[in-house]
Amino acid sequence: MSRARLLFLQALVAVVAIAIWHIGTSVPLFGVKLLPPFFFSTPYDVAARVVKWFVEGSIWKHLWITLIEAMLAFVIGSLGGVTIGFWFARKPLVAAVFDPYVKMINALPRVVLAPIFALWLGLGIWSKVALGVTLVFFIVFFNVYQGIKEVSPTILSNARMLGMNERQLMRHVYWPSALSWMFSSLHTSVGFAVVGAVVGEYLGSAAGLGYVIQQAEGVFDVAGVFAGMFVLAAFVIVIDTLVTAVEKRLLVWRPLAAETRT
Amino acid sequence: MDEESARGAAVARAPAAAVSLRATTVAFRLADGATYTAVEDASLAVADGEFVAIVGPTGCGKSTLLNVAAGLLAPCAGGVAIFGEPLPGLNRAAGYLFQAEALFPWKTAIENVAIGLEIDGAPPAKARARAAEWLTRVGLAGFGERYPHMLSGGQRKRVGLAQVLIRDPKILLMDEPFGPLDAQTRQIMGNLLLDLWSADRKAVLFVTHDLEEAIALSDRVVIMSAGPAARIIGDWKVDIGRPRDIAEVKLERAFRELHRDIWQKLKDEVLKGYAQTGGG
Ligand SMILES: Nc1ncnc2c1ncn2[C@@H]1O[C@H](COP(=O)(O)OP(=O)(O)O)[C@@H](O)[C@H]1O
Ligand SMILES: [Mg+2]
């Protein structure tokens, strides 16, 4: 399918969805509106709100805060995940000892941690960063661990026959393999960094996109809630596009799905 | 006892073989706790500069034997000596071309070849220049910047060959290096290998399941029986002059006679091997 055609179809989905929303909220069917504006707002109101935020400039501060929190969560979570992942993969005893605890903590719904982090770290950005870290860390950790464990035994034997010592194995074999696994989960971990930030803000803060949505909900301002969600969605799409660009650079050595299909 | 000392004396007198396996037995512990004896009592010597091919049915233990010679696998009985010295760990004198894909997928062709020198501390620029020379030698000039997945199977094997040979190992271990390639490519690769080898005759231990390829390339052909407990059951000298051309040598009378002789013996083993692996 050509790129233009794909873009057209993607746009068509948005147009149809907005049209249904518009008709449902403005055209009465047998005297009742299928989507009462009080609960669903209207496309026009939501668009007007988004424009107003950007024109007045009030939204920038919140976007900036959420971005900072997500980035900090991503960087700290990734560093921790890589370090611990490497450590566990190279020391099977350590991995075996900690295995049940890792599973336990990972199984914990992170939302229950939010109040604790707020208690420990206050209502500023660090409690949100901490929440994001708990999400990002595990994704990166599991991928790095797997990436080291799953190095092909033939490649390892080859590396050793070529004379690599432990340090060189690390640098030329384990590290690239672990990174490739980590990068292949980049979308997920970046996404979770944003989720951590927004959920943290939603549960208690004074700034950020989560805070904006929570404030609007508090006064039944549905247009505000929807506008907040749209800004968040656009924000995530922009970040995801950046991640895709970074990924393309970093994983040039990997066969593309399209190539292997031929 | 007497026999042992006699053998010891013989070894001391003759120039030490590049690779010598003495009565090696290799067993694997299976998941269910049982042991599987893959190779039993295999003795084999490869003289310096000699090209020896090992032929045997699939699954008989050819790769296992090569891993023992490489020091990647310790035999549970018998010994391995490299140039007369018992092998303590990895075989530092050997280059190993693996049966499976062994290139580093995250390195380009030229990086894959250069790494062999960089490991020993060669300056990167120098290693790269030498790697470029080697790529040219294996017919891949201009392919240096490609990653392994952008190369064909035959091209990947060429990179593998360059990666091993750039280190100039005294011994070359090759495990069905041309196995997955098509007939024409195999021939071209065979001639390339002979070409490179004739420049500085290393000791070569070349594993294949293709008897024609074995005879065409080597000075000696060693036959293994089907497993379990595979043994070495035959050892033929190939009296065909060099330099050889893989395609032409097959038309020679000496080639055909030797092929018939060896095949007589190998046929039964291949059938046995098929019966055990279910034809696969
Ligand atoms: N790590 C292992 N554990 C158990 N069995 C093995 C292992 N490696 C090889 N074998 C068995 O040893 C036999 C010889 O294997 P291999 O040397 O790879 O044969 P081939 O001659 O095809 O190279 C086969 O039957 C195989 O199943
Ligand atoms: Mg094999």
XYZ file of C-alpha atoms and ligand atoms in Angstrom:
570
model
C 0.000 0.000 0.000
C 1.332 3.415 -0.860
C 2.147 5.854 1.879
C -0.384 8.437 0.704
C -3.166 5.879 0.647
C -2.286 4.708 4.143
C -2.287 8.286 5.454
C -5.631 8.884 3.768
C -7.191 5.828 5.402
C -5.725 6.742 8.784
C -7.200 10.237 8.483
C -10.498 8.713 7.400
C -10.749 6.801 10.688
C -10.345 10.044 12.649
C -12.882 11.876 10.479
C -15.479 9.120 10.862
C -14.962 8.884 14.619
C -15.284 12.664 15.062
C -18.324 12.718 12.770
C -20.080 10.049 14.856
C -19.169 11.981 17.992
C -20.467 15.207 16.467
C -23.743 13.721 15.241
C -24.321 11.827 18.489
C -23.875 14.959 20.570
C -25.773 17.432 18.364
C -28.475 15.640 16.347
C -31.401 14.364 18.458
C -32.719 10.920 17.513
C -36.407 10.481 18.563
C -36.039 13.475 20.824
C -32.914 12.289 22.692
C -29.279 12.843 21.918
C -27.437 9.529 21.856
C -24.357 11.143 23.406
C -25.484 13.819 25.858
C -22.989 16.714 25.711
C -22.853 16.845 29.496
C -21.129 13.448 29.525
C -19.429 13.517 26.141
C -18.883 17.216 25.463
C -18.689 18.067 21.744
C -15.827 18.007 19.255
C -16.119 21.744 18.884
C -15.915 22.484 22.609
C -12.958 20.159 23.051
C -11.114 21.670 20.089
C -11.847 25.157 21.357
C -10.472 24.236 24.760
C -7.263 22.802 23.301
C -6.758 25.909 21.180
C -7.411 28.139 24.166
C -4.807 26.330 26.263
C -2.179 26.717 23.612
C -3.107 30.316 22.776
C -3.083 31.343 26.423
C 0.063 29.264 26.897
C -1.082 27.700 30.161
C -0.576 24.140 28.880
C 3.165 24.477 28.154
C 4.121 24.405 31.788
C 2.166 21.183 32.354
C 3.587 19.526 29.234
C 7.065 20.499 30.328
C 6.605 19.040 33.819
C 5.226 15.764 32.444
C 8.054 15.573 29.908
C 10.702 16.120 32.600
C 9.166 13.510 34.872
C 8.868 10.952 32.066
C 12.427 11.542 30.905
C 13.870 11.246 34.389
C 11.851 8.085 34.994
C 13.066 6.631 31.707
C 16.735 7.436 32.269
C 16.865 6.321 35.901
C 14.756 3.213 35.268
C 16.865 2.238 32.261
C 20.179 2.714 34.068
C 18.913 0.611 36.963
C 17.475 -2.044 34.659
C 20.666 -2.349 32.631
C 22.887 -2.539 35.713
C 20.805 -5.077 37.597
C 20.002 -7.006 34.423
C 23.701 -7.398 33.643
C 24.502 -8.323 37.200
C 21.810 -10.994 37.449
C 22.586 -12.457 34.036
C 26.290 -12.829 34.822
C 25.733 -14.105 38.379
C 23.183 -16.920 38.244
C 23.314 -17.367 42.029
C 22.277 -13.760 42.629
C 19.511 -14.145 40.067
C 18.249 -17.333 41.703
C 18.235 -15.781 45.184
C 16.369 -12.655 44.155
C 14.066 -14.306 41.631
C 10.950 -14.628 43.864
C 11.319 -11.054 45.133
C 11.682 -9.632 41.654
C 8.522 -11.446 40.622
C 6.694 -10.276 43.738
C 7.539 -6.618 43.263
C 6.822 -6.753 39.566
C 3.396 -8.271 40.184
C 2.464 -5.396 42.496
C 0.046 -2.909 40.884
C 2.062 0.315 40.840
C -0.943 2.504 41.655
C -0.806 1.324 45.265
C 2.729 2.664 45.468
C 1.752 6.191 44.429
C 0.577 7.357 47.864
C 3.695 5.892 49.477
C 5.947 7.710 47.060
C 3.955 10.904 47.682
C 4.515 10.375 51.403
C 8.226 9.736 51.018
C 9.075 12.169 48.262
C 6.393 14.840 48.556
C 4.001 16.104 45.906
C 6.718 17.450 43.586
C 8.103 15.718 40.538
C 10.149 13.066 42.355
C 7.191 10.988 43.530
C 6.050 10.786 39.871
C 9.536 9.951 38.691
C 9.686 7.165 41.278
C 6.421 5.705 40.021
C 7.678 5.796 36.421
C 10.972 4.219 37.489
C 9.197 1.214 39.009
C 7.508 0.641 35.643
C 10.472 1.303 33.332
C 12.989 -0.566 35.470
C 11.294 -3.937 35.126
C 10.809 -3.719 31.379
C 14.451 -2.806 30.813
C 15.657 -5.276 33.432
C 13.810 -8.256 31.919
C 14.918 -7.364 28.407
C 18.568 -6.874 29.287
C 18.559 -10.102 31.295
C 16.997 -11.966 28.402
C 19.310 -10.330 25.895
C 22.345 -11.657 27.744
C 20.881 -15.093 28.378
C 19.809 -15.547 24.785
C 23.110 -14.837 23.071
C 23.538 -17.620 20.559
C 25.916 -20.269 21.950
C 27.608 -20.446 18.556
C 28.343 -16.723 18.594
C 29.718 -17.067 22.116
C 31.915 -20.003 21.119
C 33.080 -18.069 18.094
C 33.960 -15.067 20.263
C 35.950 -17.255 22.626
C 37.726 -19.069 19.797
C 38.671 -15.674 18.374
C 40.388 -15.080 21.691
C 38.059 -12.697 23.531
C 38.554 -12.383 27.263
C 35.714 -11.727 29.691
C 35.918 -7.957 29.264
C 35.910 -8.173 25.478
C 32.991 -10.614 25.557
C 31.120 -8.042 27.585
C 31.853 -5.250 25.165
C 31.510 -7.047 21.829
C 28.881 -9.684 22.567
C 26.790 -9.277 25.737
C 26.462 -5.510 25.642
C 25.251 -5.224 22.014
C 22.888 -8.144 22.491
C 21.425 -6.685 25.683
C 21.091 -3.253 24.079
C 19.270 -4.673 21.093
C 16.723 -6.284 23.382
C 16.416 -3.097 25.375
C 15.928 -0.988 22.263
C 13.334 -3.351 20.906
C 11.284 -2.578 24.033
C 11.973 1.144 23.790
C 8.393 1.984 22.797
C 7.006 0.116 25.760
C 9.405 1.557 28.302
C 9.063 5.145 27.077
C 5.285 4.691 27.071
C 5.359 3.445 30.650
C 7.548 6.351 31.727
C 4.770 8.684 30.529
C 2.090 6.531 32.163
C 3.952 6.650 35.477
C 4.260 10.409 35.321
C 0.624 11.044 34.382
C -0.840 8.565 36.880
C 1.334 10.060 39.604
C 0.154 13.558 38.749
C -3.424 12.405 38.614
C -3.196 10.969 42.116
C -1.749 14.077 43.694
C 0.234 16.984 42.359
C 0.111 20.639 41.444
C 1.219 20.466 37.812
C 1.413 18.228 34.761
C -1.048 16.738 32.285
C -2.404 14.288 34.852
C -3.091 17.233 37.142
C -4.940 19.108 34.357
C -7.196 16.110 33.691
C -7.788 15.517 37.380
C -8.707 19.191 37.932
C -11.218 19.128 35.082
C -12.784 15.931 36.396
C -13.140 17.480 39.819
C -15.593 20.060 38.443
C -17.332 17.758 35.891
C -15.676 19.713 33.115
C -15.892 16.963 30.473
C -14.531 19.198 27.691
C -11.465 19.800 29.866
C -11.002 16.061 30.503
C -11.259 15.233 26.817
C -9.004 18.113 25.840
C -6.447 16.875 28.376
C -6.644 13.378 26.930
C -6.125 14.695 23.406
C -3.105 16.706 24.398
C -1.725 13.657 26.192
C -2.343 11.470 23.124
C -0.626 13.982 20.829
C 2.266 14.218 23.289
C 2.663 10.420 23.280
C 2.540 10.260 19.471
C 5.293 12.861 19.179
C 7.482 10.980 21.646
C 6.790 7.675 19.893
C 7.831 9.168 16.559
C 11.092 10.307 18.125
C 11.632 6.840 19.579
C 11.057 5.267 16.163
C 13.664 7.578 14.649
C 16.176 6.722 17.389
C 15.417 3.025 17.007
C 16.067 3.140 13.272
C 19.487 4.599 13.912
C 20.432 2.180 16.668
C 19.188 -1.063 15.185
C 20.417 -0.723 11.604
C 22.023 -4.132 11.869
C 18.741 -5.923 12.392
C 16.811 -7.356 9.467
C 13.561 -5.497 8.908
C 10.374 -7.510 8.915
C 9.773 -6.425 5.332
C 13.151 -7.707 4.182
C 12.854 -11.122 5.745
C 9.464 -11.606 4.157
C 10.794 -11.497 0.593
C 51.395 -50.672 29.804
C 53.942 -51.717 27.220
C 51.761 -50.503 24.460
C 51.374 -47.129 26.171
C 55.083 -46.568 26.479
C 55.694 -47.761 22.938
C 53.171 -45.272 21.667
C 54.717 -42.553 23.782
C 58.113 -43.257 22.282
C 56.692 -43.172 18.784
C 55.093 -39.811 19.452
C 58.349 -38.445 20.790
C 60.280 -39.492 17.688
C 57.904 -38.313 14.976
C 57.393 -34.572 14.445
C 54.435 -33.671 16.641
C 51.107 -33.725 14.834
C 49.234 -30.428 14.672
C 46.190 -32.086 16.179
C 46.192 -35.470 17.777
C 43.172 -37.061 19.391
C 44.048 -40.175 21.369
C 41.261 -42.646 22.121
C 38.829 -39.842 22.868
C 35.394 -40.703 24.153
C 32.729 -38.039 24.523
C 29.496 -38.549 26.400
C 26.634 -36.142 27.061
C 24.388 -36.129 30.074
C 20.843 -35.947 28.812
C 17.989 -34.062 30.442
C 16.528 -37.291 31.858
C 19.817 -38.140 33.604
C 20.926 -40.826 31.168
C 24.283 -40.528 29.430
C 24.612 -40.614 25.677
C 27.962 -41.661 24.316
C 28.374 -39.709 21.120
C 31.924 -40.639 20.146
C 33.902 -43.611 21.418
C 37.597 -44.313 21.284
C 38.335 -42.017 18.383
C 41.991 -41.595 17.465
C 43.067 -39.203 14.798
C 46.177 -37.247 13.938
C 46.469 -34.326 11.567
C 50.034 -33.539 10.563
C 51.143 -29.949 10.169
C 50.142 -28.741 6.724
C 47.803 -31.661 6.160
C 44.203 -31.303 4.976
C 42.052 -33.981 6.579
C 38.352 -34.403 5.933
C 36.003 -36.174 8.314
C 32.939 -37.719 6.701
C 30.089 -39.417 8.472
C 26.329 -39.648 8.606
C 24.358 -36.833 10.205
C 24.446 -36.887 13.986
C 27.413 -39.256 14.261
C 29.516 -36.806 16.233
C 31.559 -34.874 13.709
C 30.887 -31.496 15.326
C 31.518 -33.064 18.717
C 34.947 -34.239 17.615
C 35.771 -30.804 16.232
C 34.673 -29.157 19.488
C 37.053 -31.448 21.338
C 39.900 -30.433 19.031
C 38.948 -26.782 19.619
C 39.014 -27.254 23.369
C 35.372 -26.178 23.669
C 34.436 -29.631 24.913
C 36.455 -31.846 27.240
C 36.474 -35.533 26.364
C 35.549 -37.855 29.213
C 38.319 -40.245 28.246
C 41.394 -39.981 26.080
C 43.529 -36.987 25.351
C 44.034 -34.136 22.942
C 47.435 -32.837 22.016
C 48.193 -29.790 19.902
C 51.690 -29.806 18.399
C 52.598 -32.386 20.992
C 51.349 -30.374 23.975
C 48.299 -31.570 25.907
C 45.419 -29.133 25.426
C 44.541 -27.486 28.769
C 41.588 -25.349 27.690
C 40.687 -23.499 24.553
C 42.843 -24.295 21.573
C 44.637 -21.003 20.977
C 46.357 -22.283 17.856
C 43.098 -23.024 16.080
C 40.640 -21.018 14.046
C 37.144 -22.454 13.973
C 34.585 -21.953 11.225
C 31.298 -23.026 12.785
C 28.478 -24.967 11.213
C 25.822 -22.528 12.438
C 25.781 -18.760 11.893
C 28.549 -17.331 14.048
C 29.120 -13.801 12.746
C 28.307 -10.962 15.109
C 25.034 -9.659 13.678
C 25.579 -6.194 15.171
C 28.886 -5.714 13.371
C 29.351 -4.965 9.687
C 31.299 -7.405 7.510
C 34.501 -5.421 7.864
C 34.067 -5.047 11.632
C 33.436 -8.777 11.890
C 36.740 -9.468 10.174
C 38.709 -6.724 11.949
C 37.619 -7.859 15.405
C 39.973 -10.837 15.197
C 42.932 -8.450 15.205
C 41.464 -5.853 17.560
C 41.110 -8.517 20.221
C 44.872 -8.843 20.233
C 45.236 -5.109 20.616
C 45.893 -4.095 17.014
C 45.147 -0.400 16.387
C 41.645 -0.121 14.889
C 42.784 1.657 11.713
C 45.356 -1.015 10.993
C 42.932 -3.835 11.792
C 40.418 -2.284 9.427
C 42.921 -2.001 6.618
C 43.911 -5.635 7.017
C 40.248 -6.633 7.199
C 39.598 -4.821 3.918
C 42.456 -6.783 2.333
C 40.948 -10.026 3.597
C 37.510 -9.149 2.322
C 39.039 -8.573 -1.088
C 40.836 -11.890 -0.872
C 37.569 -13.755 -0.247
C 35.882 -11.840 -3.066
C 33.872 -9.398 -0.991
C 35.510 -6.077 -1.817
C 32.823 -3.425 -1.563
C 30.660 -5.438 0.839
C 32.446 -4.283 3.981
C 29.735 -1.963 5.224
C 26.966 -4.552 5.032
C 25.591 -6.235 8.099
C 25.430 -10.055 8.029
C 21.701 -10.107 7.328
C 22.307 -8.121 4.160
C 24.628 -10.821 2.793
C 23.774 -14.132 1.148
C 24.595 -17.414 2.877
C 27.691 -17.896 0.734
C 28.865 -14.343 1.391
C 28.434 -14.844 5.120
C 30.614 -17.946 4.944
C 33.248 -15.919 3.111
C 33.194 -13.302 5.864
C 33.476 -16.119 8.412
C 36.473 -17.507 6.581
C 38.150 -14.093 6.511
C 37.336 -13.566 10.200
C 39.140 -16.791 11.093
C 42.036 -16.539 8.651
C 42.969 -12.940 9.484
C 44.263 -14.269 12.815
C 46.533 -16.608 10.892
C 45.828 -19.699 13.015
C 48.166 -22.678 12.656
C 45.189 -25.022 12.641
C 41.919 -24.554 10.823
C 38.816 -26.370 12.038
C 35.866 -26.253 9.657
C 32.457 -27.691 10.416
C 30.412 -28.303 7.273
C 31.252 -24.743 6.230
C 29.585 -25.067 2.852
C 26.723 -27.268 4.022
C 23.801 -24.890 3.496
C 25.060 -23.535 0.164
C 23.912 -24.504 -3.313
C 26.071 -26.783 -5.483
C 27.650 -24.028 -7.607
C 28.482 -21.858 -4.626
C 30.007 -24.866 -2.855
C 32.315 -25.438 -5.779
C 33.390 -21.823 -5.877
C 33.927 -21.788 -2.120
C 35.878 -25.044 -2.300
C 38.239 -23.616 -4.877
C 38.591 -20.417 -2.861
C 39.457 -22.443 0.218
C 42.091 -24.491 -1.636
C 43.496 -21.290 -3.059
C 43.850 -19.664 0.349
C 45.138 -22.855 1.925
C 47.828 -23.434 -0.696
C 49.352 -20.064 0.167
C 50.499 -21.219 3.614
C 49.362 -24.829 4.152
C 47.802 -24.852 7.580
C 46.688 -28.061 9.199
C 43.010 -28.387 8.340
C 40.336 -30.551 9.901
C 37.373 -30.280 7.601
C 34.040 -31.844 8.513
C 31.494 -32.597 5.832
C 28.721 -35.027 5.065
C 29.571 -34.806 1.367
C 32.047 -37.491 0.349
C 32.796 -35.906 -3.042
C 33.656 -32.615 -1.402
C 35.858 -34.440 1.118
C 37.882 -36.257 -1.550
C 38.139 -33.236 -3.817
C 39.566 -31.028 -1.064
C 41.669 -33.182 1.196
C 44.850 -35.194 1.566
C 43.126 -37.764 3.757
C 39.533 -38.807 4.265
C 38.444 -40.203 7.618
C 35.120 -42.001 7.924
C 33.014 -42.176 11.060
C 30.393 -44.757 11.844
C 26.832 -43.854 12.726
C 26.211 -43.037 16.399
C 25.690 -43.694 19.228
C 29.255 -44.457 20.234
C 30.494 -43.489 16.792
C 33.988 -44.656 15.905
C 36.458 -43.867 13.225
C 36.126 -46.778 10.820
C 38.252 -45.834 7.878
C 41.163 -43.679 6.803
C 42.026 -43.169 3.152
C 44.887 -41.282 1.565
C 43.873 -39.146 -1.409
C 46.626 -39.519 -3.993
C 45.596 -36.798 -6.349
C 48.000 -34.042 -7.255
C 47.613 -30.393 -6.446
C 46.680 -27.775 -7.363
C 43.213 -29.147 -7.938
C 40.045 -27.744 -9.360
C 37.016 -29.036 -7.497
C 34.961 -29.518 -10.636
C 37.694 -31.117 -12.738
C 39.135 -33.379 -10.096
C 35.836 -35.225 -9.952
C 36.349 -36.429 -13.511
C 39.685 -38.085 -12.730
C 39.936 -41.846 -12.603
C 41.708 -41.870 -9.229
C 38.893 -39.784 -7.778
C 36.171 -42.118 -8.993
C 37.945 -45.241 -7.767
C 38.560 -43.782 -4.346
C 34.996 -42.566 -4.188
C 33.715 -46.061 -4.984
C 35.942 -47.663 -2.341
C 34.965 -45.279 0.416
C 31.312 -45.233 -0.496
C 31.196 -49.047 -0.155
C 32.039 -48.626 3.487
C 30.151 -45.419 4.139
C 26.864 -46.526 2.581
C 25.966 -48.955 5.355
C 26.713 -46.331 7.990
C 24.614 -43.706 6.263
C 21.682 -46.120 6.121
C 22.169 -46.937 9.799
C 22.272 -43.224 10.552
C 19.048 -42.630 8.658
C 17.330 -45.481 10.472
C 18.252 -43.859 13.798
C 17.311 -40.302 12.974
C 14.125 -41.361 11.275
C 15.317 -40.367 7.837
C 15.932 -36.815 8.877
N 24.977 -30.916 24.224
C 24.508 -32.134 23.864
N 23.728 -32.844 24.713
C 23.271 -34.058 24.366
N 23.502 -34.653 23.195
C 24.257 -33.999 22.304
C 24.799 -32.700 22.584
N 25.506 -32.297 21.502
C 25.417 -33.301 20.596
N 24.672 -34.318 21.071
C 24.390 -35.578 20.375
O 25.610 -36.138 19.973
C 25.497 -36.678 18.676
C 26.534 -36.074 17.765
O 26.250 -34.713 17.535
P 27.073 -33.853 16.493
O 28.517 -33.938 16.845
O 26.483 -32.490 16.467
O 26.780 -34.609 15.122
P 27.208 -34.225 13.637
O 28.033 -35.380 13.169
O 25.971 -34.109 12.827
O 27.963 -32.957 13.687
C 24.078 -36.422 18.199
O 23.330 -37.619 18.356
C 23.582 -35.365 19.129
O 22.205 -35.539 19.364
Mg 27.467 -31.110 12.975
